[in-house]
CSV table of C-alpha atoms in Angstrom, one decimal:
chain,number,residue,atom,x,y,z
A,1,ALA,CA,-12.1,0.3,-13.0
A,2,GLN,CA,-8.6,-0.2,-12.8
A,3,THR,CA,-7.1,-3.9,-11.7
A,4,VAL,CA,-4.0,-5.2,-10.8
A,5,THR,CA,-3.1,-9.0,-11.6
A,6,GLN,CA,-0.5,-11.0,-10.0
A,7,SER,CA,-0.8,-14.5,-11.5
A,8,GLN,CA,2.3,-16.1,-9.6
A,9,PRO,CA,1.2,-16.7,-5.7
A,10,GLU,CA,4.8,-18.0,-4.7
A,11,MET,CA,8.0,-17.7,-6.3
A,12,SER,CA,11.2,-19.0,-5.3
A,13,VAL,CA,15.0,-18.1,-6.0
A,14,GLN,CA,18.3,-19.2,-5.0
A,15,GLU,CA,20.6,-16.8,-3.0
A,16,ALA,CA,22.7,-14.8,-5.8
A,17,GLU,CA,20.1,-15.8,-8.5
A,18,THR,CA,17.6,-13.4,-10.4
A,19,VAL,CA,13.9,-13.7,-10.2
A,20,THR,CA,11.3,-12.0,-12.0
A,21,LEU,CA,7.8,-11.4,-10.7
A,22,SER,CA,4.7,-10.8,-13.1
A,23,CYS,CA,2.2,-8.0,-13.0
A,24,THR,CA,-0.4,-7.0,-15.3
A,25,TYR,CA,-3.2,-4.2,-15.1
A,26,ASP,CA,-5.7,-2.8,-16.8
A,27,THR,CA,-6.3,1.0,-17.0
A,28,SER,CA,-8.3,3.3,-19.1
A,29,GLU,CA,-5.9,6.4,-18.0
A,30,SER,CA,-3.2,7.4,-20.5
A,31,ASP,CA,-0.9,8.9,-17.7
A,32,TYR,CA,-0.7,6.6,-14.4
A,33,TYR,CA,2.4,5.3,-12.1
A,34,LEU,CA,2.8,1.7,-11.3
A,35,PHE,CA,4.3,0.4,-8.0
A,36,TRP,CA,6.1,-2.4,-6.7
A,37,TYR,CA,6.1,-2.8,-2.7
A,38,LYS,CA,7.6,-5.3,-0.5
A,39,GLN,CA,5.9,-6.6,2.6
A,40,PRO,CA,8.2,-8.7,4.7
A,41,PRO,CA,6.9,-10.6,7.8
A,42,SER,CA,6.7,-7.5,9.8
A,43,ARG,CA,4.0,-6.9,7.7
A,44,GLN,CA,5.3,-3.0,6.9
A,45,MET,CA,4.7,-1.9,3.2
A,46,ILE,CA,8.0,-0.7,1.8
A,47,LEU,CA,8.2,1.3,-1.4
A,48,VAL,CA,10.5,-0.8,-3.8
A,49,ILE,CA,10.3,1.0,-7.1
A,50,ARG,CA,8.1,3.2,-9.2
A,51,GLN,CA,7.3,3.6,-13.2
A,52,GLU,CA,6.1,6.6,-14.5
A,53,ALA,CA,3.7,5.1,-17.6
A,54,TYR,CA,4.8,8.6,-20.0
A,55,LYS,CA,8.5,7.2,-19.3
A,56,GLN,CA,9.7,4.5,-21.8
A,57,GLN,CA,12.7,4.0,-20.0
A,58,ASN,CA,12.3,1.1,-17.4
A,59,ALA,CA,13.3,2.1,-13.6
A,60,THR,CA,15.8,0.9,-11.7
A,61,GLU,CA,16.5,0.8,-8.2
A,62,ASN,CA,20.0,-1.0,-7.4
A,63,ARG,CA,19.2,-4.8,-7.7
A,64,PHE,CA,15.6,-4.4,-8.7
A,65,SER,CA,14.7,-3.2,-11.8
A,66,VAL,CA,11.3,-3.1,-14.0
A,67,ASN,CA,10.4,-4.4,-17.6
A,68,PHE,CA,7.6,-2.3,-18.2
A,69,GLN,CA,5.7,-2.9,-21.5
A,70,LYS,CA,3.0,-0.2,-22.0
A,71,ALA,CA,1.1,-1.7,-24.8
A,72,ALA,CA,1.0,-5.2,-23.2
A,73,LYS,CA,0.1,-3.3,-19.9
A,74,SER,CA,2.8,-5.6,-18.3
A,75,PHE,CA,4.9,-4.2,-15.3
A,76,SER,CA,7.3,-7.2,-14.0
A,77,LEU,CA,10.0,-6.7,-11.4
A,78,LYS,CA,13.4,-8.5,-11.8
A,79,ILE,CA,15.3,-9.1,-8.5
A,80,SER,CA,19.1,-9.6,-9.0
A,81,ASP,CA,21.8,-11.1,-6.8
A,82,SER,CA,18.8,-12.1,-4.5
A,83,GLN,CA,19.5,-12.1,-0.9
A,84,LEU,CA,17.7,-13.5,2.0
A,85,GLY,CA,16.3,-10.5,3.0
A,86,ASP,CA,14.6,-10.1,0.0
A,87,ALA,CA,12.0,-12.9,1.1
A,88,ALA,CA,8.6,-11.2,1.5
A,89,MET,CA,5.4,-10.9,-0.1
A,90,TYR,CA,5.6,-8.3,-3.4
A,91,PHE,CA,2.6,-6.3,-4.2
A,92,CYS,CA,2.0,-4.8,-7.8
A,93,ALA,CA,-0.1,-1.6,-7.4
A,94,CYS,CA,-1.4,1.0,-10.0
A,95,LEU,CA,-2.4,4.5,-8.9
A,96,ASP,CA,-5.5,5.8,-10.4
A,97,ASN,CA,-6.7,9.2,-11.1
A,98,THR,CA,-8.4,9.8,-7.9
A,99,ASP,CA,-4.9,9.1,-5.8
A,100,LYS,CA,-5.6,5.6,-4.6
A,101,LEU,CA,-3.7,2.7,-5.1
A,102,ILE,CA,-5.1,-0.4,-6.6
A,103,PHE,CA,-3.1,-3.4,-5.2
A,104,GLY,CA,-2.7,-7.0,-6.9
A,105,THR,CA,-3.0,-9.9,-4.7
A,106,GLY,CA,0.7,-10.4,-4.1
A,107,THR,CA,3.1,-12.8,-4.8
A,108,ARG,CA,5.4,-14.3,-1.7
A,109,LEU,CA,9.0,-15.0,-2.6
A,110,GLN,CA,11.3,-17.5,-0.8
A,111,VAL,CA,15.0,-16.8,-0.9
A,112,PHE,CA,16.7,-20.0,-0.3
A,113,PRO,CA,20.5,-20.2,0.8
B,15,GLU,CA,15.0,8.4,7.4
B,16,PRO,CA,11.3,10.0,8.5
B,17,GLU,CA,8.8,7.6,9.3
B,18,VAL,CA,4.9,7.2,9.6
B,19,THR,CA,4.3,5.7,13.1
B,20,GLN,CA,1.2,3.8,14.1
B,21,THR,CA,-0.4,3.2,17.3
B,22,PRO,CA,-1.2,0.4,18.7
B,23,SER,CA,0.9,-2.2,16.9
B,24,HIS,CA,-2.1,-4.7,18.1
B,25,GLN,CA,-5.2,-4.3,19.4
B,26,VAL,CA,-8.2,-6.6,20.3
B,27,THR,CA,-11.2,-5.3,20.9
B,28,GLN,CA,-15.1,-7.0,21.3
B,29,MET,CA,-17.4,-6.9,18.8
B,30,GLY,CA,-19.2,-3.6,19.3
B,31,GLN,CA,-16.9,-1.4,20.6
B,32,GLU,CA,-15.4,1.7,19.1
B,33,VAL,CA,-11.8,1.7,18.7
B,34,ILE,CA,-9.5,4.3,17.4
B,35,LEU,CA,-6.2,3.8,15.2
B,36,ARG,CA,-3.6,6.4,15.5
B,37,CYS,CA,-1.2,7.6,13.0
B,38,VAL,CA,1.5,10.5,13.1
B,39,PRO,CA,2.2,11.0,9.4
B,40,ILE,CA,5.6,12.4,8.1
B,41,SER,CA,5.7,16.1,9.3
B,42,ASN,CA,5.7,18.0,6.0
B,43,HIS,CA,3.2,15.6,4.4
B,44,LEU,CA,-0.1,16.8,3.1
B,45,TYR,CA,-1.9,13.8,2.0
B,46,PHE,CA,-2.9,11.1,4.3
B,47,TYR,CA,-4.4,7.8,3.5
B,48,TRP,CA,-6.0,4.7,5.7
B,49,TYR,CA,-5.7,1.3,3.7
B,50,ARG,CA,-6.7,-2.3,5.2
B,51,GLN,CA,-5.4,-5.7,4.7
B,52,ILE,CA,-7.6,-9.1,6.0
B,53,LEU,CA,-5.2,-11.7,6.5
B,54,GLY,CA,-4.4,-13.4,3.3
B,55,GLN,CA,-5.9,-11.1,1.1
B,56,LYS,CA,-5.2,-8.1,-0.7
B,57,VAL,CA,-4.4,-4.4,0.3
B,58,GLU,CA,-7.7,-2.3,0.1
B,59,PHE,CA,-7.8,1.5,-0.2
B,60,LEU,CA,-9.9,2.8,2.8
B,61,VAL,CA,-9.9,6.6,2.6
B,62,SER,CA,-7.7,9.6,1.4
B,63,PHE,CA,-7.7,13.1,3.2
B,64,TYR,CA,-6.5,16.2,2.2
B,65,ASN,CA,-6.8,20.0,3.6
B,66,ASN,CA,-9.0,18.4,6.6
B,67,GLU,CA,-11.3,16.8,4.5
B,68,ILE,CA,-12.2,13.5,3.0
B,69,SER,CA,-10.7,13.6,-0.6
B,70,GLU,CA,-11.8,9.6,-1.7
B,71,LYS,CA,-13.6,6.8,0.3
B,72,SER,CA,-14.1,3.3,-0.9
B,73,GLU,CA,-17.4,1.6,-0.3
B,74,ILE,CA,-16.0,-0.1,2.4
B,75,PHE,CA,-15.9,3.4,4.3
B,76,ASP,CA,-19.6,3.7,5.4
B,77,ASP,CA,-20.9,5.5,8.3
B,78,GLN,CA,-19.3,3.5,11.0
B,79,PHE,CA,-15.9,4.6,10.1
B,80,SER,CA,-14.4,8.1,10.1
B,81,VAL,CA,-11.3,10.1,9.9
B,82,GLU,CA,-9.9,13.1,11.8
B,83,ARG,CA,-7.0,15.1,12.1
B,84,PRO,CA,-7.7,16.7,15.4
B,85,ASP,CA,-4.4,18.8,16.0
B,86,GLY,CA,-2.3,19.0,13.0
B,87,SER,CA,0.2,15.9,13.7
B,88,ASN,CA,-2.1,13.1,14.3
B,89,PHE,CA,-4.2,11.4,11.8
B,90,THR,CA,-7.1,9.0,13.6
B,91,LEU,CA,-9.3,6.1,12.1
B,92,LYS,CA,-12.3,5.6,14.1
B,93,ILE,CA,-14.7,2.5,13.7
B,94,ARG,CA,-17.8,3.3,16.0
B,95,SER,CA,-19.3,-0.2,16.6
B,96,THR,CA,-16.8,-3.0,15.5
B,97,LYS,CA,-17.7,-6.0,13.5
B,98,LEU,CA,-15.8,-9.5,13.4
B,99,GLU,CA,-14.9,-8.5,9.6
B,100,ASP,CA,-13.2,-5.2,10.8
B,101,SER,CA,-10.4,-7.8,12.0
B,102,ALA,CA,-7.4,-6.9,9.5
B,103,MET,CA,-4.0,-5.0,9.5
B,104,TYR,CA,-4.8,-1.4,8.8
B,105,PHE,CA,-2.1,1.0,7.3
B,106,CYS,CA,-1.7,4.6,7.4
B,107,ALA,CA,0.0,6.4,4.9
B,108,SER,CA,1.1,9.8,3.7
B,109,SER,CA,2.8,11.8,0.9
B,110,TYR,CA,4.2,15.3,0.4
B,111,ARG,CA,2.2,15.7,-2.9
B,112,GLN,CA,-0.6,13.4,-4.5
B,113,GLY,CA,0.7,9.8,-4.5
B,114,SER,CA,2.4,9.5,-7.9
B,115,TYR,CA,6.1,9.4,-6.0
B,116,GLY,CA,4.6,6.6,-3.6
B,117,TYR,CA,3.3,6.9,-0.2
B,118,THR,CA,5.0,6.0,2.8
B,119,PHE,CA,3.2,3.7,4.8
B,120,GLY,CA,3.5,3.1,8.4
B,121,SER,CA,4.0,-0.5,10.0
B,122,GLY,CA,-0.1,-0.9,10.5
B,123,THR,CA,-2.0,-1.9,13.5
B,124,ARG,CA,-3.5,-5.3,13.6
B,125,LEU,CA,-7.0,-5.1,14.6
B,126,THR,CA,-8.6,-8.1,16.0
B,127,VAL,CA,-12.4,-8.2,16.9
B,128,VAL,CA,-13.6,-11.1,19.3
């Protein structure tokens, strides 16, 4: 069974600084997809970024980028130029071969002015 | 931007009562999902639905749960006899293809069983 581990329950960053959220996963699949979702206080789950495991190039979406290390099964999220609106819970997730997302336990990110 | 709409946003029900949580997926999406998040815990898969039938379901999705797409636009989750432990945030999601591009989630229904 796939597992996703987020070892940082909470992180904090100052506005305009950079922060990295960690995620490791375990899967026996050779082809899979990884995601980061943001959950602000409104509780909606918002897709931040996705990575296809067969692509070596790290995904980037504006201020958000990932460091995907396939051999190490690591998938960290880097947020550059942090903004107050980035404060939220961030969930790492892996899509298994039955088309369901396996989520980590989340990292709560606080952003200080 | 198209949205997945869930109603109600918050529902309080008495233990043993039936509840129906409603979702309107994005109109051209073909794959539909329900997930739940017990307060302070991780998001868990409940069920996936495609072509008018369940594709996958988790151990949580027992006989008390059912899903339906009654009219081609709504996608509902029914809990027949609610228990206290069913209190959670329930998220509906949809996608055009299978979820490799990431689902679009709704804003959730907070279910409180008293």
